PDB file of C-alpha atoms in Angstrom:
ATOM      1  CA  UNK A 130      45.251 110.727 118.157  1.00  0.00           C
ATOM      2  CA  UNK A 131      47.153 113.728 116.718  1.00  0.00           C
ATOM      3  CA  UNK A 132      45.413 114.340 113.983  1.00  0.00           C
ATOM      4  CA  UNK A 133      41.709 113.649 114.931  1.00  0.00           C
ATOM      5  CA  UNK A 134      40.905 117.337 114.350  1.00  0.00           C
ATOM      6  CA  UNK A 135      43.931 119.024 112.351  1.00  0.00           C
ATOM      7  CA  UNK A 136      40.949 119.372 109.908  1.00  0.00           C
ATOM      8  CA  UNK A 137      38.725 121.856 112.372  1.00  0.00           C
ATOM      9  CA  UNK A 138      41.396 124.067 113.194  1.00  0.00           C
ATOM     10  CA  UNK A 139      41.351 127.676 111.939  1.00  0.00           C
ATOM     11  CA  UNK A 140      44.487 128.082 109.940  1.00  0.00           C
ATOM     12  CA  UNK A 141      46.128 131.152 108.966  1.00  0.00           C
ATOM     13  CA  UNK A 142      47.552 132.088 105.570  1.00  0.00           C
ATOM     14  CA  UNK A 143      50.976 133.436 104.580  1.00  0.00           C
ATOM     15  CA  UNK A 144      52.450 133.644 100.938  1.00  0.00           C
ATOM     16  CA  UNK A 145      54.957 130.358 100.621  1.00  0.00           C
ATOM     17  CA  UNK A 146      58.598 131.654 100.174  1.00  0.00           C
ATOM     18  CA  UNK A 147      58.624 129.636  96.700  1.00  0.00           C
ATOM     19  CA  UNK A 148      55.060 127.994  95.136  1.00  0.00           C
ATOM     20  CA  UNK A 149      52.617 127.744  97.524  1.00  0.00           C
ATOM     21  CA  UNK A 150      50.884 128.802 100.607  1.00  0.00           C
ATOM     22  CA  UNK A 151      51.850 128.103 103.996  1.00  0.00           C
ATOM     23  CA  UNK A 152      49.075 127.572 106.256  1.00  0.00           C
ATOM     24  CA  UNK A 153      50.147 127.431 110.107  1.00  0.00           C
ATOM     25  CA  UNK A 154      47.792 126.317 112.624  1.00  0.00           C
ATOM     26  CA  UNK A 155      47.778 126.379 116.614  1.00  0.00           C
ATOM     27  CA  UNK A 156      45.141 124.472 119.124  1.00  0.00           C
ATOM     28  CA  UNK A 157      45.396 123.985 122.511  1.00  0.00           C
ATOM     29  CA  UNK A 158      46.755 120.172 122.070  1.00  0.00           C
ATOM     30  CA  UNK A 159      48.378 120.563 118.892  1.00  0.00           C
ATOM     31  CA  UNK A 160      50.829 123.027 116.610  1.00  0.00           C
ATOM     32  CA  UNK A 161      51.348 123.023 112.508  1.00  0.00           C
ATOM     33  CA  UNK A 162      52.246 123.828 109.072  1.00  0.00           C
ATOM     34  CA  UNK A 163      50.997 123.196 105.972  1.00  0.00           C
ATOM     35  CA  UNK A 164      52.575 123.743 102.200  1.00  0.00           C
ATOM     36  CA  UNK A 165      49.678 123.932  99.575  1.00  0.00           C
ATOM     37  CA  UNK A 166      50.439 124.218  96.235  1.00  0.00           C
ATOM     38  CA  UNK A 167      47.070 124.761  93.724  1.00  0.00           C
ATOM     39  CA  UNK A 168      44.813 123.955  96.142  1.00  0.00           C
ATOM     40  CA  UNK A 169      46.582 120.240  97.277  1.00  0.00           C
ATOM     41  CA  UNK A 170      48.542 120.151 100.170  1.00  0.00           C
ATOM     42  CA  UNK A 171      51.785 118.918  99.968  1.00  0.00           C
ATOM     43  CA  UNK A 172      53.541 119.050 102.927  1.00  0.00           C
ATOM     44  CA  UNK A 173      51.827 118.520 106.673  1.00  0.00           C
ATOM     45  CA  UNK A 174      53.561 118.882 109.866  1.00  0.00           C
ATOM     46  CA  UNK A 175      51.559 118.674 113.547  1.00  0.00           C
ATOM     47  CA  UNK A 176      53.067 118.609 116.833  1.00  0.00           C
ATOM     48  CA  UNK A 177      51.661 118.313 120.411  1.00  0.00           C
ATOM     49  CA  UNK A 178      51.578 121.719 121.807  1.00  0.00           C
ATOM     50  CA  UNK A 179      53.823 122.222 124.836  1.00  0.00           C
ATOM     51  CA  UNK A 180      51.012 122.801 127.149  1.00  0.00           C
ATOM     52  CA  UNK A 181      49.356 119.240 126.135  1.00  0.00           C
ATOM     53  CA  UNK A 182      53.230 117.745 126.371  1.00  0.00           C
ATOM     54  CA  UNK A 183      54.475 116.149 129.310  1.00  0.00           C
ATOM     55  CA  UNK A 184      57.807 116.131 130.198  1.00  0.00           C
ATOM     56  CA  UNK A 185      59.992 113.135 128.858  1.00  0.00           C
ATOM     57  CA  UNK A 186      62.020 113.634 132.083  1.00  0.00           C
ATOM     58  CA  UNK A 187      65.699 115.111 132.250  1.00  0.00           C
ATOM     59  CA  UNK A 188      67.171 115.597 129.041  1.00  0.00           C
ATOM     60  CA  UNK A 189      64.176 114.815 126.649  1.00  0.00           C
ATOM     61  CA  UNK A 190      63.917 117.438 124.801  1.00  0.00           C
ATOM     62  CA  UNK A 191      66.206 118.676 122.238  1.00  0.00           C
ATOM     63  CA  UNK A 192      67.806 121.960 122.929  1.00  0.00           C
ATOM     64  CA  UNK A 193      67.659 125.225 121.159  1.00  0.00           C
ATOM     65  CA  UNK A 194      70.592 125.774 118.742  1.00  0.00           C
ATOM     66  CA  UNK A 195      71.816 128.678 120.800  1.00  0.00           C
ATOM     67  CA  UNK A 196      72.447 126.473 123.710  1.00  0.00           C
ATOM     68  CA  UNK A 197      73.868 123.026 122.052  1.00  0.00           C
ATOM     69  CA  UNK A 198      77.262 122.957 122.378  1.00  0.00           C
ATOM     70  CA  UNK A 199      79.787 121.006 119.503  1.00  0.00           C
ATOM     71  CA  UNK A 200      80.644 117.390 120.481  1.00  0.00           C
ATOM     72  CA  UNK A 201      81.933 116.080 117.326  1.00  0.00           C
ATOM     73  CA  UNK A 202      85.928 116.687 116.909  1.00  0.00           C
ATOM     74  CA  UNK A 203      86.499 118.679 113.690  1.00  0.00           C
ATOM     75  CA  UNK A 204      89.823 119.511 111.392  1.00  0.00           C
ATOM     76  CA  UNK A 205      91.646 122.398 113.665  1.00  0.00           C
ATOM     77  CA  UNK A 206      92.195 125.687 111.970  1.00  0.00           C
ATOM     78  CA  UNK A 207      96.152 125.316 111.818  1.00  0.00           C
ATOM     79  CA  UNK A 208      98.271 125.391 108.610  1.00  0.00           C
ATOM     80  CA  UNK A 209     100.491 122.748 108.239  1.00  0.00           C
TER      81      UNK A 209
END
């Protein structure tokens, strides 16, 4: 289960860009985040690290921004 032992992981602290703190957290089967606001979290995100992800097989996992290309058609830039 993924989050069997979020609670054991040592977590690092960095001032929250608004209220808060963000706490981020890295284990060898799983990655997070956390947003705590006076003392209660409020916000949890965990992920299986890559190393304890499999592959999905060819095209499972999402791309990086830099590399997606645009498939939706758009307005085009002429003037009318």
């Amino acid at each position: 289960m993924l989050l069997e032992h979020v609670g054991e992981v040592e977590c690092v602290m960095f001032p929250g860009i608004g209220l808060g703190e963000d706490w981020r957290f890295e284990a060898e089967d799983i990655v997070g985040q956390a947003l705590l606001v006076g003392g209660e979290c409020v916000h949890l995100s965990v992920f299986p690290s890559s190393e304890a992800s499999s592959p999905v097989g060819r095209g499972g996992r999402i791309a990086p921004p830099s590399r997606r290309r645009r498939r939706r058609t758009g307005p085009t830039d002429e003037v009318l």
